[in-house]
Short mmCIF file of C-alpha atoms and ligand atoms in Angstrom, two decimals:
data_model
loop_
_atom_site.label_atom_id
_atom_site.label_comp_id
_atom_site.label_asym_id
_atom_site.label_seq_id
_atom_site.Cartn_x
_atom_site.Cartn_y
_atom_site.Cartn_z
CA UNK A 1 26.80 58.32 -42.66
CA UNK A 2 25.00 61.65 -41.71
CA UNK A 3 22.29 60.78 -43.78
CA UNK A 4 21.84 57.49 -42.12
CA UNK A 5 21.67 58.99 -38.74
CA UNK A 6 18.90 61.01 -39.55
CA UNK A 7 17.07 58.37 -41.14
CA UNK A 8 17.34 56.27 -37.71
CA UNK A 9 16.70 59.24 -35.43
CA UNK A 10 12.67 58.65 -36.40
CA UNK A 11 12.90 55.56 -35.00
CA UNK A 12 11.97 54.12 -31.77
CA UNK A 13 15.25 52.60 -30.13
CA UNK A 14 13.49 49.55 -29.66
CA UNK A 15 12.90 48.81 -33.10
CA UNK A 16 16.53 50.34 -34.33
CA UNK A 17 17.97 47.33 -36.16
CA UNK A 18 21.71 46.33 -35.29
CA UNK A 19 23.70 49.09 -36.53
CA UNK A 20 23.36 48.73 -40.30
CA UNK A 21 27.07 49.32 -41.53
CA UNK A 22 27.31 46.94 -44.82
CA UNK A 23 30.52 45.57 -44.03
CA UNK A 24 28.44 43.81 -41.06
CA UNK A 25 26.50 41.99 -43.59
CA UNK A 26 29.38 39.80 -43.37
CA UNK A 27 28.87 38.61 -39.72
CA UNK A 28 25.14 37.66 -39.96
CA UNK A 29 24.25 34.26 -39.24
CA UNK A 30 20.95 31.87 -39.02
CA UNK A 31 19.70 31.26 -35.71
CA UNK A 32 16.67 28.47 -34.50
CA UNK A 33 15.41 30.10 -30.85
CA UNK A 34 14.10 28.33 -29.41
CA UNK A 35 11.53 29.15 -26.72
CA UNK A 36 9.48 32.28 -27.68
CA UNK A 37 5.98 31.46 -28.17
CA UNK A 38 4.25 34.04 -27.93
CA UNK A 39 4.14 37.44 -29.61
CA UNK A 40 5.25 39.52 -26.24
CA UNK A 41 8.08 37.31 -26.60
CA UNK A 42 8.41 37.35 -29.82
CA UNK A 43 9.07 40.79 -29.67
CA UNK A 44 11.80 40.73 -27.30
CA UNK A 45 13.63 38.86 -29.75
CA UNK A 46 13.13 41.56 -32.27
CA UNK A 47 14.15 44.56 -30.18
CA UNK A 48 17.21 42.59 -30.01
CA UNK A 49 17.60 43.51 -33.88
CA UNK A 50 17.60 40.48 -35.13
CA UNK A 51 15.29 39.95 -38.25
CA UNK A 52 12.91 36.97 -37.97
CA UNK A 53 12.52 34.60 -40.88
CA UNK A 54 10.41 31.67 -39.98
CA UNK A 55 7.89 31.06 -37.26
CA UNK A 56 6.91 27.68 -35.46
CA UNK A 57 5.15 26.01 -32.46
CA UNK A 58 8.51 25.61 -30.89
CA UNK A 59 10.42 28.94 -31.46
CA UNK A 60 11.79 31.24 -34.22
CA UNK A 61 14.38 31.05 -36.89
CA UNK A 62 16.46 34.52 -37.10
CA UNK A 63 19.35 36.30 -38.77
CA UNK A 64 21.32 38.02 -36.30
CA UNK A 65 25.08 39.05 -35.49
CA UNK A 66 26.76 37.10 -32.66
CA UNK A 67 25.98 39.81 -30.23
CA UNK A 68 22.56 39.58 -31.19
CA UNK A 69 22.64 35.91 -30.45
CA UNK A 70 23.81 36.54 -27.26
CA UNK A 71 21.16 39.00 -26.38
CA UNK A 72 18.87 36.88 -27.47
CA UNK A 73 20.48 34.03 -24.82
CA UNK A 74 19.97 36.91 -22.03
CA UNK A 75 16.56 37.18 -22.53
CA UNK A 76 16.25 33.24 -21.29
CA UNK A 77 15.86 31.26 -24.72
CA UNK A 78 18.33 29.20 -26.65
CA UNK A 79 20.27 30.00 -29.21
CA UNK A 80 21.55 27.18 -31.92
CA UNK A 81 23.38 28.31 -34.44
CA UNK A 82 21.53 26.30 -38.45
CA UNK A 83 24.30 25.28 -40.71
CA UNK A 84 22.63 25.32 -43.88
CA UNK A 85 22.16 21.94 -44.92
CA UNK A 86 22.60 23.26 -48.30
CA UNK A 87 25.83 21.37 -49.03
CA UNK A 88 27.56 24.04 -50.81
CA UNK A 89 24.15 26.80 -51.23
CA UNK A 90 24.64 26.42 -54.97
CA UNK A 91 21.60 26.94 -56.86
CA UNK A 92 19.08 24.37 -57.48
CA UNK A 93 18.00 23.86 -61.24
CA UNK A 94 14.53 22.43 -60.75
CA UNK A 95 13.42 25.88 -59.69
CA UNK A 96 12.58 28.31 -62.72
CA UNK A 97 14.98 30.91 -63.62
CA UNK A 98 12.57 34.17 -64.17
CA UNK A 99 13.32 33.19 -68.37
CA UNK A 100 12.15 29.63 -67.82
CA UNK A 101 8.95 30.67 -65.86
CA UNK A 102 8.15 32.81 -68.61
CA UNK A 103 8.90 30.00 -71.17
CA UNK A 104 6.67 27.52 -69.40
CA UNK A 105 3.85 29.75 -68.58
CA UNK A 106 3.59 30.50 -72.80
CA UNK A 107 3.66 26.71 -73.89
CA UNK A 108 0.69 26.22 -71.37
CA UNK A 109 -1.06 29.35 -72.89
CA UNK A 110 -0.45 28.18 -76.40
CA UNK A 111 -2.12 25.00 -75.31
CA UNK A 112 -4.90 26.27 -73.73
CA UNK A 113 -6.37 29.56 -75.42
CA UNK A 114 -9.57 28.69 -74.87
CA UNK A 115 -8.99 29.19 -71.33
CA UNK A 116 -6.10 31.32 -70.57
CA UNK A 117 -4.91 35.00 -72.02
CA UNK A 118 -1.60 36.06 -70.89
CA UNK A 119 -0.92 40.07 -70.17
CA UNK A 120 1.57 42.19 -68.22
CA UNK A 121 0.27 44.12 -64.90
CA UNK A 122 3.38 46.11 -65.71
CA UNK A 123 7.50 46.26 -65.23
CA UNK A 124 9.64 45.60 -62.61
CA UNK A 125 12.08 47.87 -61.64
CA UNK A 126 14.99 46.27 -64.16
CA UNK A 127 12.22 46.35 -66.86
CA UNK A 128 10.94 42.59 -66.70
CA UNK A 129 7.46 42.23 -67.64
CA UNK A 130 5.23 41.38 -64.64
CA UNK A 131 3.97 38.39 -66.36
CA UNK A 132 0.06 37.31 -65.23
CA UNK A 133 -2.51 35.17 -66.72
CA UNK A 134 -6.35 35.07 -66.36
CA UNK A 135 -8.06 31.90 -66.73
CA UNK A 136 -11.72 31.50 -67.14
CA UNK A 137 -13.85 30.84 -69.95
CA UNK A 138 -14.03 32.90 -72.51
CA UNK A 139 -10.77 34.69 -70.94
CA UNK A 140 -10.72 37.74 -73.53
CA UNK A 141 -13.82 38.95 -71.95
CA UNK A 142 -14.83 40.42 -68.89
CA UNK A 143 -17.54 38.73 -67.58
CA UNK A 144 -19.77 39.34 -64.94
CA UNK A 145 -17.70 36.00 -62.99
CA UNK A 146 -16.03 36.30 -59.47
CA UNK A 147 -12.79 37.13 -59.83
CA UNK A 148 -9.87 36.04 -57.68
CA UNK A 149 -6.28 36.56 -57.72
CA UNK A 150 -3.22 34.71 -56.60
CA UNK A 151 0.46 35.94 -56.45
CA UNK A 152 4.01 34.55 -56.06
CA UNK A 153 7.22 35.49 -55.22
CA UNK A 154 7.05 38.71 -53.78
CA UNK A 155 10.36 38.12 -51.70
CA UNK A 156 13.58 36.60 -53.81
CA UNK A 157 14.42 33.92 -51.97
CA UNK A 158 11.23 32.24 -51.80
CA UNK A 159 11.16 29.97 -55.03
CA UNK A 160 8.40 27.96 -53.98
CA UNK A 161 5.99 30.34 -53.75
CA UNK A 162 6.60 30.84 -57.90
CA UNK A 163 6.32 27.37 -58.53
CA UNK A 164 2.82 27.50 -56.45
CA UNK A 165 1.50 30.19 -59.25
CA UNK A 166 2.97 27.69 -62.18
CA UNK A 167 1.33 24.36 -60.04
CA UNK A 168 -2.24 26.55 -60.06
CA UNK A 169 -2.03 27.18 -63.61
CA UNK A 170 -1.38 23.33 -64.77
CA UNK A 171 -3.99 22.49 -62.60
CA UNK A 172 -6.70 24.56 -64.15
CA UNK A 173 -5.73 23.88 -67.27
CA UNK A 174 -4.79 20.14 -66.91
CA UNK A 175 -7.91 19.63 -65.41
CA UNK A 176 -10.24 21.18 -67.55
CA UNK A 177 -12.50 19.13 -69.73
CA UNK A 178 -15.31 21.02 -71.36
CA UNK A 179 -16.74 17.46 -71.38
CA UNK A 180 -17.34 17.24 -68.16
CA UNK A 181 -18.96 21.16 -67.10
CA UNK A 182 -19.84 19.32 -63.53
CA UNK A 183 -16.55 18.53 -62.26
CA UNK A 184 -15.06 20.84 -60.23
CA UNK A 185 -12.25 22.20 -61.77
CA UNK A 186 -14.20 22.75 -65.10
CA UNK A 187 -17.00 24.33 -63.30
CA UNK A 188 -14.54 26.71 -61.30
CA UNK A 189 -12.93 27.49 -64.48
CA UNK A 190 -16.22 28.58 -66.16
CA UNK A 191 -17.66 30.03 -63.57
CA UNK A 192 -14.58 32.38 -62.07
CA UNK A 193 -12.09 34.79 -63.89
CA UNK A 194 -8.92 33.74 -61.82
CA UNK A 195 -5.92 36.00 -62.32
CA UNK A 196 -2.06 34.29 -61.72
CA UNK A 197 0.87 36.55 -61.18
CA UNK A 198 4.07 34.24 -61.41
CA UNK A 199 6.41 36.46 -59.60
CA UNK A 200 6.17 39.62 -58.60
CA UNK A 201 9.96 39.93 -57.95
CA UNK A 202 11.24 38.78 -60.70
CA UNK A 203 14.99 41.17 -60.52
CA UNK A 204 15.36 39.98 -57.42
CA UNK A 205 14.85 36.45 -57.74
CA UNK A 206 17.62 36.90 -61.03
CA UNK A 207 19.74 38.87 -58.21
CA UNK A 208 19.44 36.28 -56.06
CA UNK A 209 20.36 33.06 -58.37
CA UNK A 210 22.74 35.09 -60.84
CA UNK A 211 25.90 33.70 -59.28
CA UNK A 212 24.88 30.08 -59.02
CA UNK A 213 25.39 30.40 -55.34
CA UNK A 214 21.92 31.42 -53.37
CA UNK A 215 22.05 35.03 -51.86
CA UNK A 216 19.37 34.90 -49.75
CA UNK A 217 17.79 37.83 -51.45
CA UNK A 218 14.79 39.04 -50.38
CA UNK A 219 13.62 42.51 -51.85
CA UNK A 220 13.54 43.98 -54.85
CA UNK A 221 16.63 45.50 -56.63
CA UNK A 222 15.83 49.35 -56.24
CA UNK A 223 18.75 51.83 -55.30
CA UNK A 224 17.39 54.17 -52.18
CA UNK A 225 17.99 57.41 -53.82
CA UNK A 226 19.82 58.68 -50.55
CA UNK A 227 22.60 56.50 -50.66
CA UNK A 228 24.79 54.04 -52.61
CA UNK A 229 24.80 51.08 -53.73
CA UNK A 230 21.55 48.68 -54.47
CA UNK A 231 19.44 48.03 -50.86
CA UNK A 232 16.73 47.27 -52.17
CA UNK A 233 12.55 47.62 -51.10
CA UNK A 234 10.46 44.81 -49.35
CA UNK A 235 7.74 44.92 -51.53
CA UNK A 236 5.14 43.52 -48.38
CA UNK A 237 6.08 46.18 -47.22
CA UNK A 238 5.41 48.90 -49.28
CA UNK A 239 2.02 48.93 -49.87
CA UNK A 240 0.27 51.87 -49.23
CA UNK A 241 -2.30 51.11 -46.57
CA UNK A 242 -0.95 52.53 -43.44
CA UNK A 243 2.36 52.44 -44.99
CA UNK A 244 5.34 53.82 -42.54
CA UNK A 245 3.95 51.95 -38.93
CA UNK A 246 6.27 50.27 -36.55
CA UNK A 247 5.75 46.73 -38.30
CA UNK A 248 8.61 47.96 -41.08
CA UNK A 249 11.55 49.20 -41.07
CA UNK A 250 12.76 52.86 -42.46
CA UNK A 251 16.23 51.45 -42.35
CA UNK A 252 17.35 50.91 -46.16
CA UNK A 253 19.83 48.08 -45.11
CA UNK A 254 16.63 46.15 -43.14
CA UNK A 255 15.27 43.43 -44.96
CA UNK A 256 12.03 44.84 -44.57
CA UNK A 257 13.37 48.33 -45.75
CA UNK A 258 9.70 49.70 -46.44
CA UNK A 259 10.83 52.14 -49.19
CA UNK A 260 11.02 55.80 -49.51
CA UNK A 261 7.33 56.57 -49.75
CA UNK A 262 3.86 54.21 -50.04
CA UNK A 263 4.28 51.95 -53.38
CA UNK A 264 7.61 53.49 -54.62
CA UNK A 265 8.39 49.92 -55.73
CA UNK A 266 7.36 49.82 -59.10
CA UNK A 267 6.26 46.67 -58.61
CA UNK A 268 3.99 47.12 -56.02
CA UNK A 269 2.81 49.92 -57.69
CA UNK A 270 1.69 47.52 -60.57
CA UNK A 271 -0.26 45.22 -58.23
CA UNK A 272 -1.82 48.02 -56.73
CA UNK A 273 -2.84 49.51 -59.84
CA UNK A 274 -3.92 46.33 -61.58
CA UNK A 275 -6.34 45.33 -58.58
CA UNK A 276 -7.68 49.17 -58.84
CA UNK A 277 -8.51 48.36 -62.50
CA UNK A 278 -10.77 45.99 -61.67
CA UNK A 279 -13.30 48.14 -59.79
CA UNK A 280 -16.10 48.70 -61.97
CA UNK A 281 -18.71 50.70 -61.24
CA UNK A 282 -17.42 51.01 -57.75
CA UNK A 283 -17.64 47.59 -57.43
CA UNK A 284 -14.04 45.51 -56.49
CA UNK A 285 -14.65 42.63 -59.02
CA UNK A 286 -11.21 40.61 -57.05
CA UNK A 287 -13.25 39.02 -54.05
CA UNK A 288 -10.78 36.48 -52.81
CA UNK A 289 -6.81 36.81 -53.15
CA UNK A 290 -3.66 34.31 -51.76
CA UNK A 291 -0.24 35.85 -51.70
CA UNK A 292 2.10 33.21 -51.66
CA UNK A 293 5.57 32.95 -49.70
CA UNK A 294 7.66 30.48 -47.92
CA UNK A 295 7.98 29.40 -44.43
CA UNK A 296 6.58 28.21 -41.82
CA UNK A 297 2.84 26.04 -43.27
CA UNK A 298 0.60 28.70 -42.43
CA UNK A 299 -2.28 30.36 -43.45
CA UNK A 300 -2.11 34.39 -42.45
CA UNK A 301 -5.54 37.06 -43.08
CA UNK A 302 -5.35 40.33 -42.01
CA UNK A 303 -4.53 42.62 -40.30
CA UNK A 304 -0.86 42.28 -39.62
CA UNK A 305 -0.74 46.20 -38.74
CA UNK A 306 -2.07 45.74 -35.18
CA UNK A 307 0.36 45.92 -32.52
CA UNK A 308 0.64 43.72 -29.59
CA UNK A 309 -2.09 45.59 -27.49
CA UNK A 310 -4.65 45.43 -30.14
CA UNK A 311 -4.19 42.34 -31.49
CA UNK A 312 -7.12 39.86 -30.79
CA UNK A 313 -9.37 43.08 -30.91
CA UNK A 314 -11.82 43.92 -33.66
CA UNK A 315 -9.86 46.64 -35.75
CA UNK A 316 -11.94 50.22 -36.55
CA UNK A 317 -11.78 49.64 -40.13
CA UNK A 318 -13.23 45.79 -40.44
CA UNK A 319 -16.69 44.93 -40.45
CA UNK A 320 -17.42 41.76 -37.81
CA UNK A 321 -19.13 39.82 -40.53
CA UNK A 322 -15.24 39.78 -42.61
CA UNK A 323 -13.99 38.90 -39.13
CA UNK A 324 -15.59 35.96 -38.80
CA UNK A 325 -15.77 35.39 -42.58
CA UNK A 326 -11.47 35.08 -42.81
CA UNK A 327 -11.48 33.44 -39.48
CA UNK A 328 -13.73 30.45 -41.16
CA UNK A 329 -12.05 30.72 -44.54
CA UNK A 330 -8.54 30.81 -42.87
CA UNK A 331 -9.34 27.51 -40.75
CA UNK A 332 -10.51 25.54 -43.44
CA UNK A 333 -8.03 26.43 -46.12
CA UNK A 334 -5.59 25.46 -43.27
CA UNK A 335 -7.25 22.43 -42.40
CA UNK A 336 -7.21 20.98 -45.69
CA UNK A 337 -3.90 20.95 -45.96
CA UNK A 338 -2.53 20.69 -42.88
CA UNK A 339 -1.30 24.24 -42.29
CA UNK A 340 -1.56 26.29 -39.33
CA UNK A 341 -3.95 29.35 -39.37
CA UNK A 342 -3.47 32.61 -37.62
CA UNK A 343 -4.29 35.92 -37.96
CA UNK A 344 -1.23 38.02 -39.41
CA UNK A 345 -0.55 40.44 -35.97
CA UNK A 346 -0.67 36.78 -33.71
CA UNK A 347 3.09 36.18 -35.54
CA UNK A 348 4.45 40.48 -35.94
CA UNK A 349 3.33 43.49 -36.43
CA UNK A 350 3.42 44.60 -40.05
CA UNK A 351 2.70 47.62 -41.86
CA UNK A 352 2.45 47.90 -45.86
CA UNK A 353 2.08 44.01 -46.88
CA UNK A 354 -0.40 43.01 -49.58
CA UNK A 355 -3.04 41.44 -47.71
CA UNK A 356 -3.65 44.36 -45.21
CA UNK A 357 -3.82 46.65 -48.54
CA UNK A 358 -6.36 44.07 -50.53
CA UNK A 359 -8.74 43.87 -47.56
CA UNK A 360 -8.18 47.29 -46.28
CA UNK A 361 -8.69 49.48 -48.95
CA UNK A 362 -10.83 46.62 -51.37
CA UNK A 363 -12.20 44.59 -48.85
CA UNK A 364 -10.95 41.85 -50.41
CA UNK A 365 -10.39 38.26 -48.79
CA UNK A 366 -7.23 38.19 -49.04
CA UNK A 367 -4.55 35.79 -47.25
CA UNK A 368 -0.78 35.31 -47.08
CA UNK A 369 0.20 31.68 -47.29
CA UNK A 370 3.92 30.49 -45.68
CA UNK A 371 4.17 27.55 -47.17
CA UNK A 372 6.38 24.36 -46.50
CA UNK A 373 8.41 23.68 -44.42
CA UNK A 374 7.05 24.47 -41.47
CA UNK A 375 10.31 25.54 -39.25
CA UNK A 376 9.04 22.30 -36.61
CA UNK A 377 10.19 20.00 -39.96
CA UNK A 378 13.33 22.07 -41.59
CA UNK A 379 15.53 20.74 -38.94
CA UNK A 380 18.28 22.72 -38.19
CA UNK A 381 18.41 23.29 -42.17
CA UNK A 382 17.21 26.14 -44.85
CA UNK A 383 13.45 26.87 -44.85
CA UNK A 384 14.03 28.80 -48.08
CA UNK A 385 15.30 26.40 -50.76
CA UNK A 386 13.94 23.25 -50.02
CA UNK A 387 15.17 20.49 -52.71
CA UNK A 388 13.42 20.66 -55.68
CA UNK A 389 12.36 17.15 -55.10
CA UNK A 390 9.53 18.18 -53.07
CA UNK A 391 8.08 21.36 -55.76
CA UNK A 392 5.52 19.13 -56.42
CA UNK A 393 4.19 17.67 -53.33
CA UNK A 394 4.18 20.62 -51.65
CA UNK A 395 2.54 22.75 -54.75
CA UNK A 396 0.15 19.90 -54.95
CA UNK A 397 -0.42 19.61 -51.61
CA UNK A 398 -1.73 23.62 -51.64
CA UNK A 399 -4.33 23.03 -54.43
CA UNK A 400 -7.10 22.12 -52.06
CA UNK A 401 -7.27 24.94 -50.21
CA UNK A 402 -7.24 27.17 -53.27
CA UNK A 403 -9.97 25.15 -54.69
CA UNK A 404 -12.27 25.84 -51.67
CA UNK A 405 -10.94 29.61 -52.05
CA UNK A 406 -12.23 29.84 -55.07
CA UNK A 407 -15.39 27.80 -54.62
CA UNK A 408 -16.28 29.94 -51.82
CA UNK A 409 -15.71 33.22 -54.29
CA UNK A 410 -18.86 33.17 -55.18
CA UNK A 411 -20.32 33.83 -51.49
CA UNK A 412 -17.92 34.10 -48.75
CA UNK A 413 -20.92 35.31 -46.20
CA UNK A 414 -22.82 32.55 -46.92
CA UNK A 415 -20.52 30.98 -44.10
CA UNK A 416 -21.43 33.14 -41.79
CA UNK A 417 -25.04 34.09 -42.31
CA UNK A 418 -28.35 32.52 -42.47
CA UNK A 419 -29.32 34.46 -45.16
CA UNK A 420 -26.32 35.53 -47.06
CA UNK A 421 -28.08 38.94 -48.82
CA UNK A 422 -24.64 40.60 -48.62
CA UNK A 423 -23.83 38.31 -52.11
CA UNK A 424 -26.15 39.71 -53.73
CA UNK A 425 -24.37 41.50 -56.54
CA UNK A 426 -25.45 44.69 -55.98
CA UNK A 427 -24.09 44.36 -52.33
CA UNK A 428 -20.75 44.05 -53.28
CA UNK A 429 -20.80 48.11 -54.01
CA UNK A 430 -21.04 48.93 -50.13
CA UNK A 431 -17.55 46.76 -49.58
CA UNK A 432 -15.61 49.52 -51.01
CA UNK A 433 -15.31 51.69 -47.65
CA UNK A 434 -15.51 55.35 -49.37
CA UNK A 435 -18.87 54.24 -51.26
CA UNK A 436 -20.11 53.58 -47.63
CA UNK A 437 -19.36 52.92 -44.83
CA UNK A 438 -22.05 50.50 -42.75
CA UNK A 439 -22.14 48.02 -39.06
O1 LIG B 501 7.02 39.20 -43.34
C1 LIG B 501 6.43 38.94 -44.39
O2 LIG B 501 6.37 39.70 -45.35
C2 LIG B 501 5.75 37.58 -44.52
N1 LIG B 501 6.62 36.55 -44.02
S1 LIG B 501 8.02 36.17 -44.82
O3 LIG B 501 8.81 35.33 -43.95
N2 LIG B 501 7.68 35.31 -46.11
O4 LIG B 501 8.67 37.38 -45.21
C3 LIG B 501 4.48 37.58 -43.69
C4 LIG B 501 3.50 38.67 -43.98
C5 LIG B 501 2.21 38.50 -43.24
N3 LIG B 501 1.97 39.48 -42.23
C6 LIG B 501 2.27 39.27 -40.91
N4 LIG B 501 2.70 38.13 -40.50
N5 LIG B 501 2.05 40.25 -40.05
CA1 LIG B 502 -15.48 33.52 -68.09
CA1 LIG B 503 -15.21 39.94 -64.58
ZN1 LIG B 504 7.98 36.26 -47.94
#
């Protein structure tokens, strides 16, 4: 108990979640408020220390105690209380288990070598394999290709956002007729080294599913050394660009615990270090990245780290040109498939997630997709384990917007410039900021 209080005494009493004894765990409950629309607001609801799960046009969905619901009601919004329209939260089987992902992703590889090499960015915290798959052709070899790089299930109990990795893999591979070099998939195929990572999560999606009952599970499965028990790290929230800001939590017991130091989660350390591998010759091969996660239909870029005040504002550490070059990207990708876009600070403040990391320190284009529902369509319902009847519509319905990711690979400034001369390759060395820092 001592320990916790000194853990809390860093931080500011606005932020200080409800008080984080376990047995509370008990009295949480889903919340839809609405009313809050925008991020001043927004942030009253969180200094009321309840955690926000989904955002929409119309209000917030939000885990919070009673008397967090009723401080919520003080501030002027309402409150509704979501039974989960789960009938009895029992686990749904058209989702992959973490075996069965791993089973499905090696029958596609066996049928495809041509195109697709399977490897391991590294090990979970339980010791699962971080499974990942490059597709391109000629996949044992690095070319000199853009490369991009899409990733799922960094929280638990987002399913969806797994089955997004397995939908992008069928497609390239389903669609690939060496036949026909002109279509667009084939051409993307040949001309791009695109890297999946199914799940990044994968002990705490098996944490989360173990029982047959959902758990609502978010983080990974590491103990905090400091105390007992399993808490658990968010992962996007670990990452070790301005790791330890306000937009995470030092509380072990928050859901967006941010871990004991900058990528102590060993799997975000494996990300990390597998995009670092591909710098060669100080040059970030990765140009264009989508981390994948469920809900709300949006389309997120960086930076989430800006608070309130500085939101809006051109940060120190991004060029204009990138500005404007995620803005465009980010509106398109959203418009193709009906999403909404938004820069990441416009919903919260976040410190440590995986975009902020891939742009900031690689100055890659990187974007965090909430995919279906959005909370306007849930209903009253669960945002997080949506029947598995809609898997594929609303996998399918993302592949546009990853094809025009990747098409776009090749030279994102050429929509933003007349003459795009930043693509030419040996420009790509000056987007790595500690080669050089320029505009
Ligand atoms: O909070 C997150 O990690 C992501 N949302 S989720 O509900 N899937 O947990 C959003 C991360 C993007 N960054 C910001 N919105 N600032
Ligand atoms: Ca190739
Ligand atoms: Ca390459
Ligand atoms: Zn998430």
């Amino acid at each position: 108990m001592m320990i916790w209080l000194l853990l809390l005494s860093s931080v500011p009493l606005s932020l200080m979640p409800s008080l984080p004894v376990q047995a509370s765990a008990a009295d949480l409950a889903r919340y839809r408020v609405l009313g809050p629309a925008t991020r001043v607001e927004r942030e009253q609801v969180v200094a009321t220390g309840a955690e926000i799960e989904a955002f929409g046009a119309t209000g917030l969905d939000v885990l919070a105690t009673p008397a967090q619901a009723i401080a919520i009601e003080r501030l002027g919004f309402q409150v509704h209380k979501r039974p989960s329209s789960l009938a009895s939260g029992e686990v749904d089987p058209a989702y992959h288990t973490y075996a069965e992902m791993v089973t499905a992703v090696e029958q596609i590889a066996v049928a495809y070598p041509n195109i697709v090499q399977l490897f391991s960015i590294g090990r979970s915290y339980e010791g699962r394999n971080l499974l990942a798959a490059r597709i391109s052709d000629n996949p044992t070899i690095d070319e000199a290709e853009p490369e991009a790089l899409f990733v799922g299930m960094y929280h638990a109990r987002e399913p969806l956002s797994g089955e997004m990795i397995l939908d992008l893999l069928r497609m390239l591979t389903a669609g690939y007729d060496p036949n026909q070099p002109e279509a667009a998939i084939t051409r993307l195929v040949n001309e791009r080294e695109i890297i999946l990572v199914f799940m990044l999560n994968p002990d705490g999606r098996e944490y989360d599913i173990e029982t047959g009952f959902y758990r609502y599970w978010r983080k990974n499965r590491q103990p905090d050394p400091m105390l007992e028990g399993i808490n658990g790290t968010d992962p996007n929230r670990n990452h070790s660009y301005r790791w330890g800001g306000l937009g995470a939590s030092s509380n072990p017991f928050s859901e967006t615990y941010r871990g004991i130091a900058p990528r102590s989660a060993p799997e975000v350390a494996a990300i990390e270090d597998f995009v670092i591998s591909r710098v060669i010759s100080g040059t970030q091969q990765i140009r264009v990245a989508i981390s994948f996660h469920t809900y709300g239909a949006l389309v997120l870029w960086p930076y989430g780290h800006q608070g309130v005040a500085e939101c809006g504002l051109p940060a120190a550490d991004m060029f204009n040109i990138d500005r404007a070059v995620f803005r465009q990207l980010g509106r398109e990708m959203a418009r193709l498939i009906n999403y909404t876009p938004l820069q990441s600070c416009e919903l919260y403040q976040t410190n440590g997630d995986f975009s902020d990391w891939a742009y900031g320190t690689q100055r890659i284009f990187a974007f965090t997709f909430e995919m279906y529902p959005a909370i306007d369509q849930v209903g009253f319902g669960d945002g997080f384990y949506p029947p598995g009847s809609v898997i594929e519509r609303e996998t399918q319905r993302v592949r546009p917007a990853v094809l025009y990711l990747l098409e776009q690979a090749e030279c994102p400034y050429a929509l933003v410039a007349a003459t795009p001369t930043r693509c030419a390759a040996v420009n790509w060395k000056i987007w790595i900021p500690h080669l050089r820092h320029e505009q």
